[in-house]
PDB file of C-alpha atoms in Angstrom:
ATOM      1  CA  MET A   1       0.502 -22.781  -3.276  1.00 69.00           C
ATOM      2  CA  GLN A   2       0.557 -23.097   0.432  1.00 78.00           C
ATOM      3  CA  ALA A   3       3.869 -21.465   1.189  1.00 80.00           C
ATOM      4  CA  PRO A   4       2.503 -18.255  -0.581  1.00 81.00           C
ATOM      5  CA  LEU A   5      -0.616 -18.536   0.369  1.00 85.00           C
ATOM      6  CA  PHE A   6       0.387 -18.954   4.248  1.00 86.00           C
ATOM      7  CA  PHE A   7       2.497 -15.688   4.041  1.00 82.00           C
ATOM      8  CA  GLY A   8      -0.296 -14.011   2.576  1.00 85.00           C
ATOM      9  CA  LEU A   9      -2.684 -15.108   5.392  1.00 88.00           C
ATOM     10  CA  ILE A  10       0.114 -14.080   8.007  1.00 88.00           C
ATOM     11  CA  ALA A  11       0.070 -10.249   5.918  1.00 85.00           C
ATOM     12  CA  ALA A  12      -3.684 -10.192   6.357  1.00 88.00           C
ATOM     13  CA  PHE A  13      -3.214 -11.110   9.967  1.00 89.00           C
ATOM     14  CA  VAL A  14      -0.626  -8.169  10.453  1.00 82.00           C
ATOM     15  CA  THR A  15      -3.012  -5.947   8.988  1.00 85.00           C
ATOM     16  CA  THR A  16      -5.911  -6.800  10.784  1.00 88.00           C
ATOM     17  CA  VAL A  17      -3.588  -6.213  14.151  1.00 84.00           C
ATOM     18  CA  ALA A  18      -2.976  -2.580  13.064  1.00 79.00           C
ATOM     19  CA  LEU A  19      -6.734  -2.060  12.545  1.00 85.00           C
ATOM     20  CA  ILE A  20      -7.734  -3.582  15.744  1.00 87.00           C
ATOM     21  CA  ALA A  21      -4.853  -1.092  17.594  1.00 79.00           C
ATOM     22  CA  VAL A  22      -6.577   2.098  15.976  1.00 77.00           C
ATOM     23  CA  ALA A  23     -10.103   1.432  15.908  1.00 78.00           C
ATOM     24  CA  ALA A  24      -9.794   0.152  19.548  1.00 78.00           C
ATOM     25  CA  ARG A  25     -11.003   3.479  20.562  1.00 69.00           C
ATOM     26  CA  GLY A  26     -13.393   4.709  17.757  1.00 62.00           C
ATOM     27  CA  ASP A  27     -14.475   8.037  19.540  1.00 65.00           C
ATOM     28  CA  TRP A  28     -10.601   9.300  20.152  1.00 67.00           C
ATOM     29  CA  SER A  29      -9.536   7.731  16.705  1.00 62.00           C
ATOM     30  CA  GLU A  30     -12.585  10.161  15.049  1.00 63.00           C
ATOM     31  CA  ARG A  31     -11.468  13.030  16.678  1.00 70.00           C
ATOM     32  CA  HIS A  32      -7.607  12.750  15.626  1.00 70.00           C
ATOM     33  CA  SER A  33      -8.680  11.581  12.306  1.00 67.00           C
ATOM     34  CA  GLY A  34      -6.593  14.501  10.800  1.00 75.00           C
ATOM     35  CA  LEU A  35      -3.550  13.408  12.605  1.00 80.00           C
ATOM     36  CA  PHE A  36      -3.879  10.074  11.784  1.00 76.00           C
ATOM     37  CA  ALA A  37      -4.340  10.850   8.283  1.00 77.00           C
ATOM     38  CA  LEU A  38      -1.209  12.937   8.450  1.00 84.00           C
ATOM     39  CA  ALA A  39       0.994  10.601   9.724  1.00 83.00           C
ATOM     40  CA  ALA A  40      -0.150   7.711   7.392  1.00 77.00           C
ATOM     41  CA  GLY A  41       0.508  10.218   4.880  1.00 81.00           C
ATOM     42  CA  GLY A  42       3.944  10.435   6.115  1.00 86.00           C
ATOM     43  CA  MET A  43       4.558   6.904   6.396  1.00 82.00           C
ATOM     44  CA  LEU A  44       3.228   6.404   2.471  1.00 78.00           C
ATOM     45  CA  VAL A  45       5.153   8.636   1.022  1.00 85.00           C
ATOM     46  CA  THR A  46       8.466   7.506   2.826  1.00 85.00           C
ATOM     47  CA  LEU A  47       7.695   3.734   1.928  1.00 79.00           C
ATOM     48  CA  SER A  48       6.920   4.977  -1.252  1.00 79.00           C
ATOM     49  CA  LEU A  49      10.310   6.914  -1.871  1.00 84.00           C
ATOM     50  CA  LEU A  50      12.415   4.272  -0.131  1.00 81.00           C
ATOM     51  CA  HIS A  51      10.876   1.270  -0.953  1.00 76.00           C
ATOM     52  CA  ILE A  52       7.896   0.856  -3.616  1.00 74.00           C
ATOM     53  CA  THR A  53       9.144   3.136  -5.804  1.00 82.00           C
ATOM     54  CA  PRO A  54      13.059   1.709  -6.010  1.00 83.00           C
ATOM     55  CA  GLU A  55      11.354  -1.704  -6.705  1.00 77.00           C
ATOM     56  CA  ALA A  56       8.927  -0.486  -9.593  1.00 80.00           C
ATOM     57  CA  PHE A  57      12.241   0.441 -10.980  1.00 87.00           C
ATOM     58  CA  ALA A  58      14.206  -2.261 -10.696  1.00 83.00           C
ATOM     59  CA  LEU A  59      11.093  -4.686 -11.938  1.00 78.00           C
ATOM     60  CA  SER A  60      10.043  -2.696 -15.074  1.00 83.00           C
ATOM     61  CA  ARG A  61      12.099  -0.899 -17.435  1.00 87.00           C
ATOM     62  CA  HIS A  62       8.694   0.993 -18.066  1.00 90.00           C
ATOM     63  CA  ALA A  63       8.398   2.079 -14.463  1.00 88.00           C
ATOM     64  CA  PRO A  64       8.829   5.879 -15.287  1.00 92.00           C
ATOM     65  CA  ALA A  65       5.947   6.342 -17.542  1.00 94.00           C
ATOM     66  CA  LEU A  66       3.534   3.757 -15.417  1.00 92.00           C
ATOM     67  CA  ILE A  67       4.245   5.525 -12.118  1.00 91.00           C
ATOM     68  CA  LEU A  68       3.294   8.701 -13.821  1.00 94.00           C
ATOM     69  CA  THR A  69       0.351   7.095 -15.080  1.00 93.00           C
ATOM     70  CA  GLY A  70      -0.639   6.008 -12.283  1.00 86.00           C
ATOM     71  CA  PHE A  71      -0.460   9.310 -10.344  1.00 91.00           C
ATOM     72  CA  LEU A  72      -2.105  11.105 -13.299  1.00 92.00           C
ATOM     73  CA  GLY A  73      -4.733   8.038 -13.101  1.00 86.00           C
ATOM     74  CA  GLY A  74      -5.480   8.437  -9.600  1.00 82.00           C
ATOM     75  CA  LEU A  75      -5.619  12.112  -9.975  1.00 85.00           C
ATOM     76  CA  MET A  76      -8.255  11.811 -12.810  1.00 85.00           C
ATOM     77  CA  ILE A  77     -10.786   9.199 -10.973  1.00 78.00           C
ATOM     78  CA  SER A  78     -10.623  11.840  -7.834  1.00 76.00           C
ATOM     79  CA  PHE A  79     -11.324  14.314  -9.928  1.00 79.00           C
ATOM     80  CA  LEU A  80     -14.089  12.961 -11.613  1.00 77.00           C
ATOM     81  CA  ILE A  81     -15.352  11.474  -8.243  1.00 69.00           C
ATOM     82  CA  ARG A  82     -15.342  15.002  -6.781  1.00 68.00           C
ATOM     83  CA  VAL A  83     -17.641  16.158 -10.369  1.00 73.00           C
ATOM     84  CA  PHE A  84     -20.226  13.623  -9.976  1.00 69.00           C
ATOM     85  CA  PHE A  85     -20.103  12.937  -6.140  1.00 59.00           C
ATOM     86  CA  PRO A  86     -19.785  16.289  -4.517  1.00 59.00           C
ATOM     87  CA  GLU A  87     -18.669  16.294  -0.754  1.00 54.00           C
ATOM     88  CA  SER A  88     -21.617  16.696   0.813  1.00 50.00           C
ATOM     89  CA  GLY A  89     -23.447  14.008   3.504  1.00 49.00           C
ATOM     90  CA  GLU A  90     -23.007  10.677   2.382  1.00 51.00           C
ATOM     91  CA  ALA A  91     -21.872  11.618  -0.907  1.00 50.00           C
ATOM     92  CA  GLY A  92     -18.575  13.051   0.284  1.00 63.00           C
ATOM     93  CA  GLN A  93     -17.478   9.604   1.504  1.00 72.00           C
ATOM     94  CA  ALA A  94     -17.365   8.764  -2.574  1.00 72.00           C
ATOM     95  CA  ALA A  95     -13.675  10.781  -2.228  1.00 73.00           C
ATOM     96  CA  ALA A  96     -12.424   8.072  -0.402  1.00 80.00           C
ATOM     97  CA  VAL A  97     -12.499   5.597  -3.286  1.00 79.00           C
ATOM     98  CA  THR A  98      -9.336   6.631  -5.070  1.00 77.00           C
ATOM     99  CA  PRO A  99      -7.326   6.358  -2.139  1.00 82.00           C
ATOM    100  CA  VAL A 100      -8.394   3.296  -0.909  1.00 85.00           C
ATOM    101  CA  MET A 101      -8.779   1.497  -4.535  1.00 83.00           C
ATOM    102  CA  ALA A 102      -4.667   2.304  -4.533  1.00 80.00           C
ATOM    103  CA  VAL A 103      -4.202   0.918  -1.464  1.00 82.00           C
ATOM    104  CA  ALA A 104      -6.248  -2.172  -2.332  1.00 86.00           C
ATOM    105  CA  LEU A 105      -4.477  -2.592  -5.926  1.00 82.00           C
ATOM    106  CA  HIS A 106      -1.194  -2.577  -3.991  1.00 78.00           C
ATOM    107  CA  SER A 107      -2.060  -5.017  -1.363  1.00 84.00           C
ATOM    108  CA  PHE A 108      -3.266  -7.347  -4.281  1.00 86.00           C
ATOM    109  CA  ILE A 109      -0.062  -7.190  -6.089  1.00 78.00           C
ATOM    110  CA  ASP A 110       1.458  -8.213  -2.768  1.00 78.00           C
ATOM    111  CA  GLY A 111      -0.212 -11.160  -3.097  1.00 82.00           C
ATOM    112  CA  ILE A 112       0.816 -11.635  -6.662  1.00 78.00           C
ATOM    113  CA  ILE A 113       4.691 -11.329  -6.092  1.00 71.00           C
ATOM    114  CA  TYR A 114       4.182 -14.071  -3.062  1.00 78.00           C
ATOM    115  CA  SER A 115       3.027 -16.127  -5.721  1.00 77.00           C
ATOM    116  CA  VAL A 116       5.967 -15.495  -8.119  1.00 68.00           C
ATOM    117  CA  THR A 117       8.441 -15.620  -5.459  1.00 63.00           C
ATOM    118  CA  PHE A 118       7.981 -18.908  -4.161  1.00 74.00           C
ATOM    119  CA  ALA A 119       7.420 -20.266  -7.489  1.00 64.00           C
ATOM    120  CA  ALA A 120      11.079 -19.463  -8.287  1.00 55.00           C
ATOM    121  CA  SER A 121      12.448 -20.804  -4.704  1.00 58.00           C
ATOM    122  CA  PHE A 122      11.228 -21.537  -1.026  1.00 72.00           C
ATOM    123  CA  SER A 123      14.329 -19.137   0.265  1.00 63.00           C
ATOM    124  CA  SER A 124      13.545 -16.107  -2.788  1.00 56.00           C
ATOM    125  CA  GLY A 125       9.611 -16.251  -1.489  1.00 62.00           C
ATOM    126  CA  VAL A 126      10.515 -16.058   2.307  1.00 68.00           C
ATOM    127  CA  TYR A 127      13.090 -13.007   1.594  1.00 60.00           C
ATOM    128  CA  ALA A 128      10.176 -11.593  -0.401  1.00 59.00           C
ATOM    129  CA  ALA A 129       7.315 -12.266   2.254  1.00 66.00           C
ATOM    130  CA  MET A 130       9.830 -10.948   4.891  1.00 64.00           C
ATOM    131  CA  SER A 131      10.225  -7.784   3.274  1.00 59.00           C
ATOM    132  CA  LEU A 132       6.628  -7.086   2.426  1.00 65.00           C
ATOM    133  CA  LEU A 133       5.419  -7.860   5.975  1.00 68.00           C
ATOM    134  CA  LEU A 134       7.372  -4.690   6.677  1.00 62.00           C
ATOM    135  CA  HIS A 135       4.841  -2.107   5.563  1.00 64.00           C
ATOM    136  CA  LYS A 136       1.587  -4.082   6.000  1.00 73.00           C
ATOM    137  CA  PHE A 137       1.042  -2.747   9.123  1.00 71.00           C
ATOM    138  CA  PRO A 138       1.132   0.796   8.138  1.00 72.00           C
ATOM    139  CA  GLU A 139      -0.978  -0.324   5.293  1.00 77.00           C
ATOM    140  CA  GLY A 140      -3.871  -0.981   7.573  1.00 80.00           C
ATOM    141  CA  ILE A 141      -3.665   2.309   9.550  1.00 79.00           C
ATOM    142  CA  ILE A 142      -3.422   4.192   6.212  1.00 79.00           C
ATOM    143  CA  ALA A 143      -6.370   2.447   4.722  1.00 84.00           C
ATOM    144  CA  PHE A 144      -8.381   3.197   8.010  1.00 86.00           C
ATOM    145  CA  ALA A 145      -7.370   6.896   8.597  1.00 80.00           C
ATOM    146  CA  ILE A 146      -8.259   7.292   4.736  1.00 81.00           C
ATOM    147  CA  LEU A 147     -11.825   6.314   5.549  1.00 85.00           C
ATOM    148  CA  ARG A 148     -12.186   7.721   8.821  1.00 82.00           C
ATOM    149  CA  ARG A 149     -11.125  11.047   7.424  1.00 76.00           C
ATOM    150  CA  HIS A 150     -14.175  10.785   4.631  1.00 79.00           C
ATOM    151  CA  GLY A 151     -17.107  10.148   7.412  1.00 79.00           C
ATOM    152  CA  PHE A 152     -17.207   6.322   7.746  1.00 85.00           C
ATOM    153  CA  SER A 153     -18.345   5.097  11.014  1.00 84.00           C
ATOM    154  CA  ASN A 154     -15.514   3.164  13.204  1.00 84.00           C
ATOM    155  CA  ARG A 155     -17.216  -0.136  12.336  1.00 87.00           C
ATOM    156  CA  ARG A 156     -17.408   0.428   8.605  1.00 88.00           C
ATOM    157  CA  ALA A 157     -14.156   2.003   8.183  1.00 88.00           C
ATOM    158  CA  PHE A 158     -12.774  -1.235   9.966  1.00 91.00           C
ATOM    159  CA  LEU A 159     -14.741  -3.573   7.627  1.00 92.00           C
ATOM    160  CA  LEU A 160     -13.899  -2.011   4.602  1.00 91.00           C
ATOM    161  CA  ALA A 161     -10.112  -1.174   5.522  1.00 90.00           C
ATOM    162  CA  PHE A 162      -9.807  -4.906   6.233  1.00 93.00           C
ATOM    163  CA  LEU A 163     -11.378  -6.086   2.781  1.00 92.00           C
ATOM    164  CA  ALA A 164      -9.204  -3.258   1.104  1.00 90.00           C
ATOM    165  CA  ALA A 165      -5.966  -3.907   3.042  1.00 87.00           C
ATOM    166  CA  ALA A 166      -5.496  -7.402   4.326  1.00 90.00           C
ATOM    167  CA  ALA A 167      -8.448  -9.563   2.385  1.00 91.00           C
ATOM    168  CA  THR A 168      -6.471  -8.603  -0.984  1.00 91.00           C
ATOM    169  CA  THR A 169      -3.116 -10.031  -0.430  1.00 89.00           C
ATOM    170  CA  PRO A 170      -4.346 -13.704  -0.017  1.00 91.00           C
ATOM    171  CA  LEU A 171      -6.698 -13.061  -2.593  1.00 92.00           C
ATOM    172  CA  GLY A 172      -3.811 -11.924  -4.791  1.00 87.00           C
ATOM    173  CA  VAL A 173      -2.021 -15.251  -4.106  1.00 87.00           C
ATOM    174  CA  ILE A 174      -5.088 -17.063  -4.906  1.00 89.00           C
ATOM    175  CA  ALA A 175      -5.691 -15.222  -8.126  1.00 86.00           C
ATOM    176  CA  SER A 176      -2.304 -15.954  -9.206  1.00 78.00           C
ATOM    177  CA  ALA A 177      -1.129 -19.061  -8.090  1.00 75.00           C
ATOM    178  CA  PRO A 178      -2.694 -21.047 -10.832  1.00 75.00           C
ATOM    179  CA  PHE A 179      -0.298 -18.680 -13.402  1.00 72.00           C
ATOM    180  CA  MET A 180       2.628 -18.406 -11.624  1.00 63.00           C
ATOM    181  CA  TYR A 181       4.997 -19.648 -13.642  1.00 60.00           C
ATOM    182  CA  GLY A 182       3.251 -17.803 -16.771  1.00 63.00           C
ATOM    183  CA  LEU A 183       3.561 -14.209 -14.664  1.00 61.00           C
ATOM    184  CA  GLY A 184       6.811 -12.385 -15.974  1.00 68.00           C
ATOM    185  CA  PRO A 185       8.786  -9.666 -14.288  1.00 67.00           C
ATOM    186  CA  GLU A 186       7.742  -7.295 -16.669  1.00 75.00           C
ATOM    187  CA  MET A 187       3.876  -8.023 -16.054  1.00 76.00           C
ATOM    188  CA  VAL A 188       4.608  -7.736 -12.465  1.00 72.00           C
ATOM    189  CA  GLY A 189       6.889  -5.026 -12.703  1.00 76.00           C
ATOM    190  CA  ASN A 190       4.381  -3.083 -14.475  1.00 81.00           C
ATOM    191  CA  LEU A 191       1.696  -3.338 -12.275  1.00 78.00           C
ATOM    192  CA  PHE A 192       3.607  -2.876  -9.620  1.00 77.00           C
ATOM    193  CA  ALA A 193       5.281   0.597 -11.092  1.00 83.00           C
ATOM    194  CA  ILE A 194       1.275   1.839 -11.763  1.00 83.00           C
ATOM    195  CA  SER A 195       0.194   0.675  -8.103  1.00 77.00           C
ATOM    196  CA  ALA A 196       3.493   3.334  -6.871  1.00 80.00           C
ATOM    197  CA  GLY A 197       2.348   5.698  -9.129  1.00 84.00           C
ATOM    198  CA  LEU A 198      -1.157   5.648  -7.061  1.00 80.00           C
ATOM    199  CA  LEU A 199      -0.017   5.570  -3.777  1.00 76.00           C
ATOM    200  CA  LEU A 200       2.291   8.494  -4.313  1.00 85.00           C
ATOM    201  CA  TYR A 201      -0.808  10.210  -5.477  1.00 84.00           C
ATOM    202  CA  VAL A 202      -2.513   8.906  -2.334  1.00 77.00           C
ATOM    203  CA  ALA A 203       0.362  10.278  -0.147  1.00 80.00           C
ATOM    204  CA  THR A 204       0.536  13.457  -1.383  1.00 85.00           C
ATOM    205  CA  GLY A 205      -3.155  14.204  -2.284  1.00 80.00           C
ATOM    206  CA  PRO A 206      -5.859  12.878  -0.035  1.00 74.00           C
ATOM    207  CA  LEU A 207      -3.845  12.098   3.264  1.00 75.00           C
ATOM    208  CA  MET A 208      -2.675  15.621   3.143  1.00 84.00           C
ATOM    209  CA  GLU A 209      -5.974  17.372   2.992  1.00 78.00           C
ATOM    210  CA  PRO A 210      -5.638  18.207   7.053  1.00 79.00           C
ATOM    211  CA  LEU A 211      -2.373  20.191   6.251  1.00 83.00           C
ATOM    212  CA  LYS A 212      -5.418  23.044   5.678  1.00 81.00           C
ATOM    213  CA  GLU A 213      -7.152  22.691   9.155  1.00 78.00           C
ATOM    214  CA  GLU A 214      -5.056  21.011  11.632  1.00 81.00           C
ATOM    215  CA  PRO A 215      -2.710  23.530  13.913  1.00 87.00           C
ATOM    216  CA  PRO A 216       0.897  23.969  12.059  1.00 87.00           C
ATOM    217  CA  LEU A 217       2.839  22.237  15.301  1.00 90.00           C
ATOM    218  CA  ARG A 218       0.500  18.979  15.537  1.00 88.00           C
ATOM    219  CA  SER A 219       0.601  18.564  11.910  1.00 88.00           C
ATOM    220  CA  PHE A 220       4.594  18.760  11.599  1.00 90.00           C
ATOM    221  CA  LEU A 221       4.698  16.469  14.737  1.00 91.00           C
ATOM    222  CA  ALA A 222       2.160  14.006  12.789  1.00 88.00           C
ATOM    223  CA  LEU A 223       3.663  13.943   9.515  1.00 89.00           C
ATOM    224  CA  GLY A 224       7.238  13.539  11.323  1.00 91.00           C
ATOM    225  CA  ALA A 225       6.169  10.255  13.208  1.00 89.00           C
ATOM    226  CA  GLY A 226       4.997   9.161  10.057  1.00 86.00           C
ATOM    227  CA  VAL A 227       7.845   9.619   8.729  1.00 89.00           C
ATOM    228  CA  THR A 228      10.188   8.396  11.338  1.00 90.00           C
ATOM    229  CA  ILE A 229       8.173   5.253  11.644  1.00 83.00           C
ATOM    230  CA  ALA A 230       8.763   4.269   8.075  1.00 80.00           C
ATOM    231  CA  VAL A 231      12.217   4.998   7.892  1.00 85.00           C
ATOM    232  CA  LEU A 232      12.649   2.624  10.997  1.00 83.00           C
ATOM    233  CA  ILE A 233      10.888  -0.122   8.970  1.00 72.00           C
ATOM    234  CA  ALA A 234      12.140   0.455   5.715  1.00 71.00           C
ATOM    235  CA  SER A 235      15.702   0.065   7.847  1.00 77.00           C
ATOM    236  CA  LEU A 236      15.305  -3.258   9.009  1.00 67.00           C
ATOM    237  CA  PRO A 237      17.664  -6.023   7.747  1.00 63.00           C
ATOM    238  CA  VAL A 238      14.862  -8.263   6.740  1.00 51.00           C
ATOM    239  CA  HIS A 239      16.019 -10.028   3.458  1.00 45.00           C
ATOM    240  CA  GLY A 240      19.418 -11.655   2.755  1.00 41.00           C
ATOM    241  CA  PRO A 241      22.376 -10.206   1.315  1.00 36.00           C
ATOM    242  CA  ASP A 242      22.009 -11.796  -2.055  1.00 41.00           C
ATOM    243  CA  HIS A 243      18.217 -11.157  -2.886  1.00 41.00           C
ATOM    244  CA  SER A 244      16.661  -8.005  -3.362  1.00 42.00           C
ATOM    245  CA  PRO A 245      13.264  -7.740  -1.688  1.00 41.00           C
ATOM    246  CA  HIS A 246      11.196  -8.803  -5.216  1.00 43.00           C
ATOM    247  CA  ASP A 247      13.813 -11.232  -6.755  1.00 44.00           C
ATOM    248  CA  GLY A 248      11.997 -14.040  -8.016  1.00 42.00           C
ATOM    249  CA  PRO A 249      11.603 -16.284 -10.894  1.00 43.00           C
ATOM    250  CA  TRP A 250      14.263 -13.791 -12.513  1.00 43.00           C
ATOM    251  CA  ASP A 251      17.248 -12.449 -11.419  1.00 44.00           C
ATOM    252  CA  ALA A 252      18.048  -9.027  -9.800  1.00 39.00           C
ATOM    253  CA  GLY A 253      19.666  -7.311 -12.520  1.00 40.00           C
ATOM    254  CA  ASP A 254      17.685  -9.448 -15.836  1.00 42.00           C
ATOM    255  CA  HIS A 255      15.019  -6.734 -15.764  1.00 41.00           C
ATOM    256  CA  ILE A 256      17.555  -3.647 -15.376  1.00 37.00           C
ATOM    257  CA  ASP A 257      19.754  -4.235 -18.504  1.00 41.00           C
ATOM    258  CA  GLU A 258      17.139  -5.143 -20.985  1.00 41.00           C
ATOM    259  CA  ARG A 259      16.986  -1.691 -22.487  1.00 40.00           C
ATOM    260  CA  PRO A 260      18.021  -1.065 -25.647  1.00 42.00           C
TER     261      PRO A 260
END
């Protein structure tokens, strides 16, 4: 448990650094919360398509249906929240629940993956941890942008983003470590696929809402900046040549060829 928890804490630290960087100028970040949301949306949709969704397909044979389930589930939850908590005053902050929940679920599953991969071997755990660390920095920015976008104060947005995007990773390690040898690839893959669907909903839905408000050129530049950063992150060669980022107690091909 020591190695996955160590890397889980490093992941939380990386996310916290991102939060400190974006929250240091609270008034400025509030004025530009729409642009932050668009940049975060560009990062998230790019990382989802280049990294998260392919990993979900590699880990679960039911990935297509589960990704769709996660996407439609996020849409339904968001709809119900808007019905019962109309966006006015404090009640409008309820609209942040679905996207922040999606970020928290994905971060929690990252912690589970740490436990499972380190259970296989130290080297596979290190490769997985290094790959997952790449998207922890933008994860913190994404959560913070969502909360600021929905009217949370700088301090509350920082605290809630820390709980959702940073604290959940070591929590996932702690919750799963006692059962790490019992968690098969199918279970982790199914959870990962659902979280991928939720994140795709967040990337294409709530984070794209400022497109209706911001000037077209600024919106394009913000989205382009987010996409560029995500592409650079996804292209960094951080894992070994013989390991996929989430290879763990199973071989990379074992969970792809099990279809009838």
